[in-house]
Short mmCIF file of C-alpha atoms in Angstrom, two decimals:
data_model
loop_
_atom_site.label_atom_id
_atom_site.label_comp_id
_atom_site.label_asym_id
_atom_site.label_seq_id
_atom_site.Cartn_x
_atom_site.Cartn_y
_atom_site.Cartn_z
CA MET A 1 -77.13 11.22 -60.64
CA VAL A 2 -77.06 7.62 -60.94
CA SER A 3 -75.40 4.88 -62.80
CA THR A 4 -77.24 3.88 -65.66
CA PHE A 5 -75.56 0.06 -64.97
CA MET A 6 -76.34 0.62 -60.74
CA GLY A 7 -79.60 -1.46 -61.91
CA LEU A 8 -77.90 -4.20 -63.27
CA GLU A 9 -75.15 -4.59 -60.81
CA THR A 10 -78.83 -4.81 -58.08
CA SER A 11 -79.71 -7.76 -60.52
CA LYS A 12 -76.55 -9.40 -60.82
CA ARG A 13 -76.09 -9.25 -56.81
CA ALA A 14 -79.64 -10.62 -56.53
CA LEU A 15 -78.79 -13.28 -58.97
CA SER A 16 -75.62 -14.30 -57.19
CA VAL A 17 -77.51 -14.24 -53.55
CA ALA A 18 -80.64 -16.54 -54.86
CA GLN A 19 -77.96 -19.05 -56.30
CA SER A 20 -76.10 -19.46 -53.17
CA ALA A 21 -79.67 -19.72 -51.38
CA LEU A 22 -80.40 -22.76 -53.82
CA TYR A 23 -77.08 -24.43 -53.86
CA THR A 24 -77.91 -24.69 -49.50
CA THR A 25 -81.17 -25.86 -49.69
CA GLY A 26 -79.67 -28.49 -52.30
CA HIS A 27 -77.09 -29.61 -49.83
CA ASN A 28 -79.49 -29.47 -46.98
CA VAL A 29 -82.61 -31.69 -49.45
CA ALA A 30 -78.80 -34.42 -49.69
CA ASN A 31 -78.11 -34.74 -46.25
CA ALA A 32 -82.09 -34.99 -44.96
CA ASN A 33 -81.01 -38.28 -43.58
CA THR A 34 -77.60 -38.01 -42.81
CA PRO A 35 -77.01 -38.38 -39.01
CA GLY A 36 -75.89 -35.43 -37.42
CA TYR A 37 -76.23 -33.15 -40.62
CA SER A 38 -77.39 -29.73 -39.32
CA ARG A 39 -79.74 -27.58 -41.79
CA GLN A 40 -77.95 -24.99 -43.72
CA ARG A 41 -79.23 -20.89 -43.96
CA VAL A 42 -77.41 -18.04 -45.73
CA ASN A 43 -77.31 -15.14 -43.75
CA LEU A 44 -78.65 -12.31 -46.37
CA SER A 45 -78.30 -8.57 -45.97
CA ALA A 46 -78.78 -5.19 -47.61
CA THR A 47 -75.22 -4.19 -48.99
CA GLU A 48 -74.69 -0.18 -48.42
CA SER A 49 -76.84 2.20 -49.93
CA PHE A 50 -76.15 4.66 -52.08
CA PRO A 51 -74.28 7.63 -51.61
CA SER A 52 -72.21 7.47 -49.23
CA PRO A 53 -72.04 10.32 -46.86
CA ALA A 54 -69.19 12.99 -47.78
CA LEU A 55 -68.51 15.85 -48.84
CA ASN A 56 -68.82 15.49 -52.97
CA SER A 57 -71.40 12.60 -53.14
CA PRO A 58 -74.26 13.35 -55.80
CA ARG A 59 -76.87 15.52 -54.95
CA ILE A 60 -80.05 12.91 -54.73
CA ALA A 61 -83.16 12.93 -53.71
CA GLY A 62 -82.12 10.51 -51.36
CA GLN A 63 -80.09 6.53 -50.42
CA LEU A 64 -80.98 3.80 -53.24
CA GLY A 65 -80.37 0.35 -51.86
CA THR A 66 -77.97 -1.23 -53.62
CA GLY A 67 -79.06 -4.55 -53.58
CA VAL A 68 -78.31 -7.57 -51.42
CA GLU A 69 -75.30 -9.88 -50.23
CA ALA A 70 -74.82 -13.68 -48.36
CA GLY A 71 -72.54 -12.05 -45.49
CA SER A 72 -72.39 -16.21 -44.36
CA ILE A 73 -73.79 -19.88 -44.59
CA GLN A 74 -74.56 -20.79 -41.22
CA ARG A 75 -75.71 -23.85 -39.75
CA ILE A 76 -79.32 -24.01 -37.38
CA ARG A 77 -78.09 -25.33 -34.11
CA ASP A 78 -79.19 -24.75 -29.94
CA SER A 79 -76.15 -25.25 -28.38
CA PHE A 80 -78.46 -25.44 -24.92
CA LEU A 81 -80.54 -28.18 -26.26
CA ASP A 82 -76.79 -29.81 -26.35
CA SER A 83 -76.14 -28.98 -23.79
CA GLN A 84 -79.27 -30.75 -21.83
CA TYR A 85 -79.09 -33.70 -24.66
CA ARG A 86 -75.34 -34.74 -23.57
CA SER A 87 -76.60 -34.46 -19.84
CA GLN A 88 -79.29 -36.64 -20.42
CA SER A 89 -77.29 -39.18 -22.63
CA SER A 90 -74.34 -39.71 -20.17
CA LYS A 91 -77.07 -40.63 -17.56
CA VAL A 92 -78.32 -43.28 -20.42
CA GLY A 93 -75.02 -44.23 -20.71
CA TYR A 94 -74.60 -45.60 -17.40
CA TYR A 95 -77.78 -46.55 -16.10
CA SER A 96 -77.58 -48.78 -19.70
CA SER A 97 -74.02 -50.09 -18.75
CA LEU A 98 -75.79 -50.84 -15.33
CA SER A 99 -78.58 -52.09 -16.19
CA GLU A 100 -77.44 -54.90 -18.42
CA SER A 101 -75.14 -56.22 -16.26
CA LEU A 102 -77.38 -56.56 -13.35
CA THR A 103 -79.77 -58.01 -15.92
CA LYS A 104 -76.67 -60.93 -16.64
CA MET A 105 -76.75 -61.27 -13.48
CA GLU A 106 -80.25 -62.44 -12.63
CA GLU A 107 -80.20 -64.59 -15.32
CA ILE A 108 -76.89 -66.22 -13.88
CA LEU A 109 -78.50 -66.44 -10.63
CA ASN A 110 -82.24 -68.37 -11.57
CA ASP A 111 -83.50 -67.58 -8.21
CA PRO A 112 -86.37 -68.82 -7.73
CA SER A 113 -86.67 -71.67 -10.13
CA GLU A 114 -86.08 -75.53 -10.80
CA SER A 115 -82.67 -75.53 -11.35
CA GLY A 116 -81.74 -72.48 -8.19
CA LEU A 117 -80.37 -72.54 -5.68
CA LEU A 118 -83.19 -72.22 -2.51
CA ASN A 119 -84.56 -75.62 -4.42
CA THR A 120 -81.81 -77.44 -4.43
CA MET A 121 -80.86 -76.87 -0.96
CA ASN A 122 -84.65 -77.30 -0.19
CA LYS A 123 -84.53 -80.78 -1.93
CA PHE A 124 -81.55 -80.69 -0.01
CA TRP A 125 -82.68 -80.26 3.52
CA GLY A 126 -85.15 -83.15 2.70
CA SER A 127 -82.76 -85.28 1.67
CA LEU A 128 -81.53 -84.74 5.31
CA GLU A 129 -85.27 -85.29 7.06
CA ASP A 130 -85.42 -88.75 4.49
CA LEU A 131 -82.27 -89.38 6.71
CA THR A 132 -83.57 -89.24 10.43
CA THR A 133 -86.10 -91.62 9.07
CA ASN A 134 -84.59 -93.91 7.20
CA THR A 135 -80.82 -93.94 8.87
CA ASP A 136 -79.77 -97.63 8.39
CA ASN A 137 -80.69 -96.68 5.10
CA ILE A 138 -78.37 -96.72 2.25
CA GLY A 139 -79.93 -95.33 -0.58
CA ALA A 140 -81.30 -92.65 1.79
CA ARG A 141 -77.37 -91.40 2.37
CA ALA A 142 -76.83 -92.01 -1.20
CA VAL A 143 -79.67 -89.19 -1.67
CA VAL A 144 -78.16 -87.05 1.24
CA ALA A 145 -74.57 -86.82 -0.17
CA SER A 146 -75.84 -86.20 -4.07
CA SER A 147 -77.62 -83.57 -3.13
CA GLY A 148 -75.07 -81.90 -0.99
CA GLN A 149 -73.21 -81.95 -4.12
CA MET A 150 -75.98 -80.36 -6.30
CA VAL A 151 -75.63 -77.64 -3.73
CA ALA A 152 -71.98 -77.43 -4.12
CA GLU A 153 -72.16 -77.84 -7.87
CA THR A 154 -74.70 -74.87 -7.73
CA LEU A 155 -72.10 -72.52 -5.87
CA ASN A 156 -69.62 -73.83 -8.18
CA TYR A 157 -70.89 -72.50 -11.06
CA TYR A 158 -73.24 -69.26 -9.97
CA TYR A 159 -69.25 -67.96 -8.88
CA ASN A 160 -67.00 -69.73 -12.10
CA ALA A 161 -70.50 -67.42 -14.21
CA LEU A 162 -70.39 -64.05 -12.56
CA THR A 163 -66.70 -64.09 -12.01
CA SER A 164 -66.74 -64.86 -16.06
CA VAL A 165 -69.43 -61.68 -16.36
CA GLN A 166 -67.12 -59.76 -14.01
CA GLU A 167 -63.41 -60.47 -16.31
CA ASP A 168 -66.37 -59.52 -19.82
CA LEU A 169 -67.46 -56.58 -17.96
CA ARG A 170 -63.05 -55.69 -17.51
CA TYR A 171 -62.77 -56.72 -20.85
CA GLN A 172 -65.38 -53.60 -21.79
CA ILE A 173 -63.85 -50.75 -19.95
CA GLY A 174 -60.89 -51.34 -21.42
CA VAL A 175 -62.45 -51.46 -25.02
CA GLU A 176 -63.95 -48.22 -23.92
CA GLN A 177 -60.90 -46.23 -22.78
CA SER A 178 -59.64 -47.10 -26.92
CA GLY A 179 -63.01 -46.26 -27.89
CA ILE A 180 -63.30 -43.03 -25.46
CA ASN A 181 -59.16 -42.57 -26.62
CA THR A 182 -60.52 -42.63 -30.15
CA ILE A 183 -62.83 -39.27 -29.85
CA ILE A 184 -60.64 -37.15 -28.41
CA SER A 185 -58.02 -37.77 -30.98
CA ASN A 186 -60.50 -37.07 -33.65
CA ILE A 187 -62.51 -34.59 -32.00
CA GLN A 188 -58.96 -32.48 -31.41
CA SER A 189 -58.43 -33.19 -35.43
CA ILE A 190 -61.29 -31.15 -36.29
CA ASN A 191 -60.05 -29.22 -33.65
CA GLU A 192 -56.98 -28.47 -35.47
CA LYS A 193 -59.07 -27.99 -38.70
CA ILE A 194 -61.39 -25.70 -37.92
CA SER A 195 -58.67 -23.47 -36.15
CA LYS A 196 -56.95 -23.19 -40.14
CA VAL A 197 -60.33 -22.41 -42.24
CA GLU A 198 -61.96 -19.99 -39.71
CA PRO A 199 -59.77 -17.25 -39.39
CA HIS A 200 -60.00 -16.15 -43.08
CA GLY A 201 -63.36 -15.77 -42.75
CA TYR A 202 -65.28 -19.30 -43.86
CA VAL A 203 -67.29 -21.10 -41.80
CA PRO A 204 -66.20 -24.81 -41.82
CA ASN A 205 -70.46 -26.03 -41.10
CA ASP A 206 -69.71 -30.27 -42.23
CA LEU A 207 -66.73 -30.18 -40.03
CA TYR A 208 -69.21 -28.26 -36.35
CA ASP A 209 -71.34 -31.29 -37.22
CA GLU A 210 -69.27 -33.68 -37.53
CA ARG A 211 -67.44 -32.62 -34.04
CA ASP A 212 -70.47 -32.38 -32.31
CA THR A 213 -71.69 -36.04 -33.11
CA LEU A 214 -68.46 -37.06 -31.70
CA VAL A 215 -69.16 -35.12 -28.54
CA ASP A 216 -72.20 -37.06 -28.59
CA GLN A 217 -70.65 -40.03 -28.33
CA LEU A 218 -68.29 -38.83 -25.67
CA SER A 219 -71.17 -37.93 -23.86
CA GLN A 220 -72.45 -41.32 -23.98
CA PHE A 221 -69.00 -42.61 -22.14
CA MET A 222 -68.82 -39.89 -19.42
CA ASN A 223 -70.47 -36.18 -18.80
CA VAL A 224 -68.50 -34.03 -20.80
CA LYS A 225 -69.00 -30.13 -20.60
CA VAL A 226 -67.96 -28.26 -23.66
CA SER A 227 -66.97 -24.02 -23.75
CA THR A 228 -66.36 -22.47 -26.70
CA VAL A 229 -63.16 -20.61 -27.85
CA PHE A 230 -61.84 -17.97 -29.77
CA PRO A 231 -58.74 -17.88 -29.92
CA GLU A 232 -56.47 -14.32 -30.07
CA LYS A 233 -54.55 -14.61 -33.40
CA TYR A 234 -58.46 -15.23 -35.41
CA GLY A 235 -58.67 -11.56 -34.71
CA ILE A 236 -62.64 -10.05 -35.69
CA VAL A 237 -64.48 -12.91 -36.40
CA ASP A 238 -68.35 -13.57 -37.81
CA LYS A 239 -69.18 -15.02 -34.05
CA ALA A 240 -72.47 -15.42 -34.98
CA ALA A 241 -71.85 -17.67 -37.55
CA ALA A 242 -68.84 -18.73 -36.57
CA GLU A 243 -68.04 -21.74 -33.57
CA GLY A 244 -64.44 -21.24 -32.44
CA LEU A 245 -62.99 -23.94 -31.07
CA TYR A 246 -63.64 -26.66 -28.44
CA ASN A 247 -62.96 -26.83 -25.36
CA ILE A 248 -63.69 -29.67 -23.37
CA GLU A 249 -64.07 -30.52 -19.59
CA LEU A 250 -64.48 -33.86 -17.76
CA ILE A 251 -68.01 -32.88 -15.13
CA GLN A 252 -69.22 -34.51 -12.74
CA GLU A 253 -72.73 -36.11 -12.63
CA ASP A 254 -74.01 -33.27 -10.69
CA GLY A 255 -72.44 -30.77 -13.62
CA SER A 256 -70.18 -28.98 -11.05
CA SER A 257 -66.02 -28.92 -11.71
CA TYR A 258 -63.49 -31.29 -10.13
CA MET A 259 -60.92 -28.77 -8.49
CA PRO A 260 -58.92 -28.15 -10.19
CA PRO A 261 -60.52 -28.64 -13.72
CA ILE A 262 -60.15 -31.77 -16.05
CA ASN A 263 -59.70 -31.30 -19.29
CA LEU A 264 -59.90 -34.18 -21.92
CA ILE A 265 -59.25 -31.36 -24.98
CA SER A 266 -57.71 -27.84 -23.22
CA VAL A 267 -58.14 -24.36 -25.74
CA ASN A 268 -57.08 -21.35 -24.47
CA HIS A 269 -57.12 -17.15 -26.13
CA THR A 270 -53.59 -18.61 -27.25
CA GLY A 271 -55.28 -21.68 -29.59
CA ILE A 272 -55.38 -25.51 -29.07
CA VAL A 273 -53.19 -26.19 -26.40
CA GLY A 274 -53.50 -29.64 -26.20
CA ALA A 275 -55.37 -33.37 -25.79
CA ASN A 276 -55.38 -35.62 -22.51
CA THR A 277 -56.18 -39.51 -22.49
CA ILE A 278 -57.36 -41.47 -20.40
CA GLU A 279 -56.32 -44.81 -18.48
CA VAL A 280 -58.00 -46.71 -16.96
CA GLN A 281 -55.41 -48.03 -13.99
CA THR A 282 -56.34 -51.95 -11.95
CA ASP A 283 -55.09 -53.26 -8.85
CA SER A 284 -52.73 -56.10 -9.42
CA ALA A 285 -53.70 -58.37 -6.74
CA THR A 286 -57.75 -57.79 -7.41
CA GLY A 287 -57.92 -57.07 -11.05
CA ALA A 288 -60.28 -54.24 -9.90
CA VAL A 289 -60.52 -50.36 -11.00
CA SER A 290 -57.75 -48.83 -8.99
CA GLY A 291 -57.79 -45.54 -10.61
CA VAL A 292 -58.43 -43.57 -13.82
CA LYS A 293 -55.70 -41.32 -15.26
CA ILE A 294 -56.54 -38.52 -17.03
CA GLY A 295 -53.19 -36.55 -18.11
CA ASP A 296 -51.54 -35.83 -14.68
CA THR A 297 -54.57 -36.20 -12.61
CA THR A 298 -55.75 -39.05 -11.35
CA LEU A 299 -58.90 -40.03 -10.31
CA GLN A 300 -60.05 -42.37 -7.81
CA ASP A 301 -63.44 -41.17 -7.15
CA TYR A 302 -65.87 -42.42 -10.82
CA LYS A 303 -68.38 -39.65 -9.75
CA PHE A 304 -68.54 -38.08 -14.25
CA ALA A 305 -71.11 -40.59 -15.12
CA GLY A 306 -71.87 -42.00 -18.47
CA ALA A 307 -71.05 -45.77 -19.97
CA LEU A 308 -67.55 -45.74 -18.30
CA THR A 309 -68.63 -45.53 -14.34
CA GLY A 310 -71.40 -48.38 -14.79
CA LEU A 311 -68.70 -50.58 -16.06
CA ILE A 312 -66.47 -49.35 -13.12
CA GLU A 313 -69.06 -49.59 -10.24
CA SER A 314 -70.08 -52.98 -11.52
CA ALA A 315 -66.92 -54.87 -12.51
CA GLY A 316 -65.49 -53.97 -9.01
CA TYR A 317 -63.03 -50.97 -7.67
CA VAL A 318 -60.85 -49.74 -4.88
CA GLU A 319 -62.00 -47.97 -1.96
CA ASP A 320 -60.05 -47.38 0.83
CA GLY A 321 -58.13 -50.75 0.25
CA THR A 322 -61.31 -52.33 -0.22
CA VAL A 323 -63.40 -53.99 -3.48
CA LYS A 324 -66.61 -52.73 -4.32
CA GLY A 325 -68.65 -52.95 -6.60
CA ALA A 326 -72.49 -54.91 -7.72
CA TYR A 327 -69.86 -58.11 -9.12
CA PRO A 328 -67.10 -57.87 -5.74
CA ASP A 329 -70.62 -57.83 -3.52
CA MET A 330 -72.49 -60.80 -4.77
CA LEU A 331 -69.57 -62.75 -5.24
CA GLN A 332 -67.92 -61.79 -1.42
CA LYS A 333 -71.87 -62.90 -0.21
CA LEU A 334 -71.97 -66.03 -1.91
CA ASN A 335 -68.20 -66.86 -0.77
CA ASP A 336 -69.08 -65.38 2.65
CA MET A 337 -72.19 -67.40 3.27
CA THR A 338 -71.25 -70.70 2.29
CA GLU A 339 -68.17 -70.56 4.02
CA ALA A 340 -70.14 -69.97 7.06
CA PHE A 341 -72.48 -73.16 5.80
CA VAL A 342 -69.84 -75.37 5.84
CA ASN A 343 -68.30 -74.95 8.98
CA GLU A 344 -71.15 -75.25 10.51
CA PHE A 345 -72.93 -78.15 9.05
CA ASN A 346 -68.98 -79.72 8.79
CA TYR A 347 -68.85 -78.73 12.86
CA VAL A 348 -72.10 -80.47 13.35
CA HIS A 349 -70.93 -83.24 11.13
CA SER A 350 -68.09 -84.07 12.96
CA GLN A 351 -70.37 -84.18 16.74
CA GLY A 352 -72.30 -86.81 15.25
CA PHE A 353 -71.02 -90.86 15.12
CA VAL A 354 -70.63 -92.91 11.99
CA VAL A 355 -72.59 -96.43 11.62
CA GLY A 356 -70.24 -99.40 12.10
CA ASP A 357 -68.52 -101.91 14.12
CA PRO A 358 -65.88 -99.11 16.02
CA PRO A 359 -67.63 -96.14 17.65
CA THR A 360 -66.13 -93.35 14.13
CA LYS A 361 -66.93 -89.37 14.20
CA GLY A 362 -67.69 -87.90 12.10
CA GLY A 363 -65.32 -85.14 9.04
CA ASN A 364 -65.78 -82.90 7.28
CA PHE A 365 -69.11 -83.37 4.91
CA PHE A 366 -67.54 -80.60 2.55
CA GLU A 367 -64.43 -79.53 1.60
CA ILE A 368 -63.57 -75.93 0.07
CA THR A 369 -59.67 -74.87 -0.44
CA ALA A 370 -58.10 -73.74 2.01
CA GLY A 371 -57.35 -70.24 1.24
CA LYS A 372 -59.09 -70.31 -1.98
CA ASN A 373 -63.37 -69.14 -2.89
CA ALA A 374 -64.98 -71.02 -0.59
CA ALA A 375 -68.19 -71.37 -3.27
CA GLN A 376 -65.75 -70.95 -6.11
CA THR A 377 -64.09 -74.59 -4.68
CA ILE A 378 -67.01 -76.34 -2.48
CA LYS A 379 -67.59 -79.95 -3.25
CA VAL A 380 -68.26 -83.24 -1.03
CA ASN A 381 -66.19 -85.22 0.63
CA ALA A 382 -65.03 -87.79 -2.43
CA ASP A 383 -64.92 -90.36 0.25
CA ILE A 384 -68.53 -89.84 1.87
CA ILE A 385 -69.62 -89.48 -2.28
CA LYS A 386 -67.68 -92.87 -2.41
CA ASP A 387 -69.00 -94.73 1.00
CA PRO A 388 -72.68 -93.02 2.22
CA SER A 389 -72.25 -94.95 4.68
CA LEU A 390 -69.49 -92.31 6.23
CA ILE A 391 -72.13 -89.41 6.66
CA ALA A 392 -72.66 -89.60 10.35
CA SER A 393 -76.12 -89.41 11.48
CA GLY A 394 -75.96 -90.78 14.90
CA ALA A 395 -75.30 -88.52 18.04
CA LYS A 396 -73.88 -91.04 20.80
CA SER A 397 -72.65 -94.05 19.63
CA ASN A 398 -72.62 -96.09 16.41
CA ALA A 399 -75.28 -97.73 17.35
CA ALA A 400 -78.03 -98.30 14.42
CA GLY A 401 -81.11 -96.03 14.23
CA ASP A 402 -79.11 -93.29 16.49
CA ASN A 403 -80.69 -90.48 14.22
CA GLU A 404 -80.15 -87.68 16.46
CA ASN A 405 -77.21 -85.67 14.81
CA ALA A 406 -78.80 -86.27 11.61
CA HIS A 407 -81.49 -84.28 13.11
CA ASN A 408 -78.99 -81.99 14.12
CA LEU A 409 -77.91 -81.37 10.50
CA ALA A 410 -81.66 -80.76 9.24
CA ALA A 411 -81.80 -78.12 12.12
CA ILE A 412 -79.45 -76.12 10.30
CA LYS A 413 -81.55 -74.85 7.85
CA SER A 414 -84.06 -73.20 10.68
CA LYS A 415 -80.72 -72.02 12.63
CA ASP A 416 -80.25 -68.45 12.54
CA PHE A 417 -75.81 -67.39 11.59
CA THR A 418 -76.18 -65.75 15.07
CA GLN A 419 -76.75 -69.11 16.24
CA TYR A 420 -73.90 -70.82 14.55
CA GLU A 421 -71.46 -72.80 17.00
CA SER A 422 -68.79 -73.11 14.57
CA GLY A 423 -67.51 -69.83 15.68
CA ASN A 424 -66.11 -67.45 12.21
CA ILE A 425 -68.93 -65.59 11.30
CA PRO A 426 -67.84 -62.73 8.39
CA PRO A 427 -69.90 -60.07 9.09
CA GLY A 428 -73.49 -59.26 7.53
CA LEU A 429 -74.32 -62.35 7.93
CA ASN A 430 -78.56 -62.56 9.27
CA GLY A 431 -81.21 -64.84 9.37
CA THR A 432 -81.06 -68.36 8.14
CA PHE A 433 -78.89 -69.32 5.07
CA ASP A 434 -81.90 -70.04 3.06
CA THR A 435 -83.72 -66.51 4.55
CA TYR A 436 -79.92 -64.76 4.12
CA TYR A 437 -79.98 -65.91 0.34
CA ALA A 438 -83.50 -64.65 -0.47
CA GLY A 439 -82.99 -62.02 1.13
CA VAL A 440 -79.62 -61.40 -1.75
CA ILE A 441 -81.56 -62.08 -4.03
CA GLY A 442 -84.93 -60.43 -3.60
CA ASN A 443 -81.96 -56.65 -3.37
CA LEU A 444 -80.57 -58.52 -7.08
CA GLY A 445 -84.29 -57.88 -8.26
CA VAL A 446 -85.47 -54.55 -6.43
CA ASP A 447 -81.87 -52.52 -7.11
CA SER A 448 -81.91 -54.57 -11.06
CA ALA A 449 -85.64 -53.17 -11.44
CA SER A 450 -84.92 -50.18 -9.97
CA VAL A 451 -82.15 -48.80 -12.32
CA GLN A 452 -84.18 -50.43 -15.58
CA LYS A 453 -86.22 -47.97 -14.25
CA ASP A 454 -84.10 -45.14 -13.67
CA HIS A 455 -82.70 -45.62 -17.26
CA SER A 456 -85.89 -46.26 -19.36
CA ASN A 457 -86.79 -42.08 -16.91
CA ALA A 458 -83.24 -41.05 -18.37
CA GLN A 459 -83.90 -42.45 -23.10
CA ILE A 460 -87.29 -40.69 -22.28
CA LEU A 461 -85.84 -37.72 -21.08
CA ALA A 462 -82.47 -38.02 -23.84
CA THR A 463 -85.48 -38.63 -26.68
CA SER A 464 -87.78 -35.56 -25.59
CA VAL A 465 -84.63 -33.17 -25.35
CA ASP A 466 -83.27 -35.13 -29.51
CA LYS A 467 -86.79 -34.33 -30.55
CA ASN A 468 -86.55 -30.50 -29.51
CA ARG A 469 -83.27 -30.47 -30.43
CA GLN A 470 -83.66 -31.73 -34.15
CA SER A 471 -87.18 -29.93 -34.48
CA VAL A 472 -84.16 -26.93 -34.45
CA SER A 473 -81.54 -28.93 -36.64
CA ALA A 474 -82.99 -30.99 -38.70
CA VAL A 475 -84.01 -30.71 -42.30
CA SER A 476 -87.29 -30.73 -42.88
CA LEU A 477 -87.87 -31.76 -46.50
CA ASP A 478 -91.41 -29.73 -47.04
CA GLU A 479 -89.32 -26.40 -45.88
CA GLU A 480 -86.62 -27.08 -48.28
CA MET A 481 -88.77 -27.25 -50.69
CA THR A 482 -90.47 -24.30 -49.72
CA ASP A 483 -87.65 -22.35 -49.82
CA MET A 484 -86.16 -23.86 -53.09
CA VAL A 485 -89.76 -22.34 -54.74
CA ARG A 486 -89.09 -19.38 -52.64
CA TYR A 487 -85.24 -18.66 -53.88
CA GLN A 488 -86.19 -20.25 -57.55
CA GLN A 489 -88.79 -17.31 -58.33
CA ALA A 490 -86.35 -14.60 -56.42
CA TYR A 491 -83.66 -16.20 -59.23
CA ASN A 492 -86.63 -15.34 -61.91
CA ALA A 493 -86.79 -12.11 -60.63
CA ALA A 494 -83.78 -10.98 -60.74
CA ALA A 495 -83.31 -12.59 -63.88
CA ARG A 496 -85.73 -10.29 -65.09
CA MET A 497 -84.11 -7.14 -64.11
CA VAL A 498 -81.36 -7.72 -65.66
CA THR A 499 -83.40 -8.41 -68.89
CA LEU A 500 -85.47 -5.12 -67.72
CA VAL A 501 -82.09 -3.40 -67.07
CA ASP A 502 -80.44 -4.66 -70.31
CA GLU A 503 -83.43 -3.22 -72.23
CA MET A 504 -83.79 0.43 -70.86
CA LEU A 505 -79.66 -0.33 -71.27
CA ASP A 506 -80.12 -0.56 -75.31
CA ARG A 507 -82.96 2.09 -75.72
CA ILE A 508 -80.58 4.16 -73.92
CA ILE A 509 -77.48 3.44 -76.66
CA ASN A 510 -79.05 2.81 -79.19
CA GLY A 511 -82.32 4.19 -79.48
CA MET A 512 -81.50 7.89 -77.85
CA GLY A 513 -80.54 10.84 -80.55
CA THR A 514 -81.66 9.69 -83.62
CA GLY A 515 -84.22 11.75 -83.91
CA GLY A 516 -84.20 14.03 -87.81
CA ARG A 517 -81.23 11.56 -88.70
#
């Protein structure tokens, strides 16, 4: 025979579960706008039926249900979408930092424009053409000197401005290093908190959300792979709801692991092993990145994508003894073309004669500081600025009207680097000074546009994946309101069942056996 009070217990369980579901719904509604929050649900399951099969079980028609219980409160999350989002997030971070650095470079070089180097060079070449027809005019000579100084100052500005941005990028690398290490430390701390909660059978959903938010942030800086580990000390846990501890591995941009694997946070079957911080190492001579140390491993390739790689590839890094990167490459090109141009122009100028009483050969028109960067230190000879008559326009003597060397100086405009007579031409130079620099600017524009397109594509994909992720994990107020009504009605029905059972018990206790009194 079934106990009279059995229905009361069943109804009490229903009340308790409906109440838990309502509280969970309220928690979801309260965090509908909380960044990184994943909606939660109560996992319901029927309690064990009565009676249990046994020798002395009561003989009734069949097993009766005993009600419902809340097995666990689980957050709704799709780990596959998380993995996809983090992969795209690292690409967004990489292309974003690279795009920003190239955009700043374009803003500095600013060609073609009124104040750009190409226009300044055209004015300089034009002043030399004027000199060929007005050789004895001191005004024409002064224009050549001042136009040459404008060329030098433009190159000085380009070099110094690019160097300033490069230093900012190097500083930003240090800032991101600190940020990454802080995130790793925070994830490690949350891992430890979770490891103290899960073995007791609890599911710390809010800690899971906090940890995943930090992993999302970490993925912007570098590509990572997250593996879930349940240490043996846990014993038996509900793996459908519990999520275990995170082992976080640094991986390459193609998703492959380094050999041996490099862990930012290490967890194995024994529990938490530890966390590794990163240290960006620099070359003392050049200031370029020489390696990234993670734990006991030093990487000298930076193929782990993310914003950190974008900054390193922009600011400069050492590879096979050579400094490479967007800014070092551009600075080197400016130096190479400036050095070649100055050497050739000075060579041709020194072959001519200065107008005056004694026949005097021309000296250097431009000056660069020995052992320093040509684009940074180029300037017009101070004596020529003071006395433009020192410009060597004649080719055969100091005779007035001799403009042959002025023609030779103006002809440098159309002279290919390979035709320079001064020798010692840096490798990689081709075409004239103007066409080479125009090609450099054109390639910069193409590279910048390509990176911006890649950034846009990566952002679109990341946004698409995040929308899919939010469709699974985000709180829908409409859905929560529906659940609220549903659980409220369930609570009311359970309460009505308690009342009904109470009335039955009242009839049994106070009504039965009173007949005939």
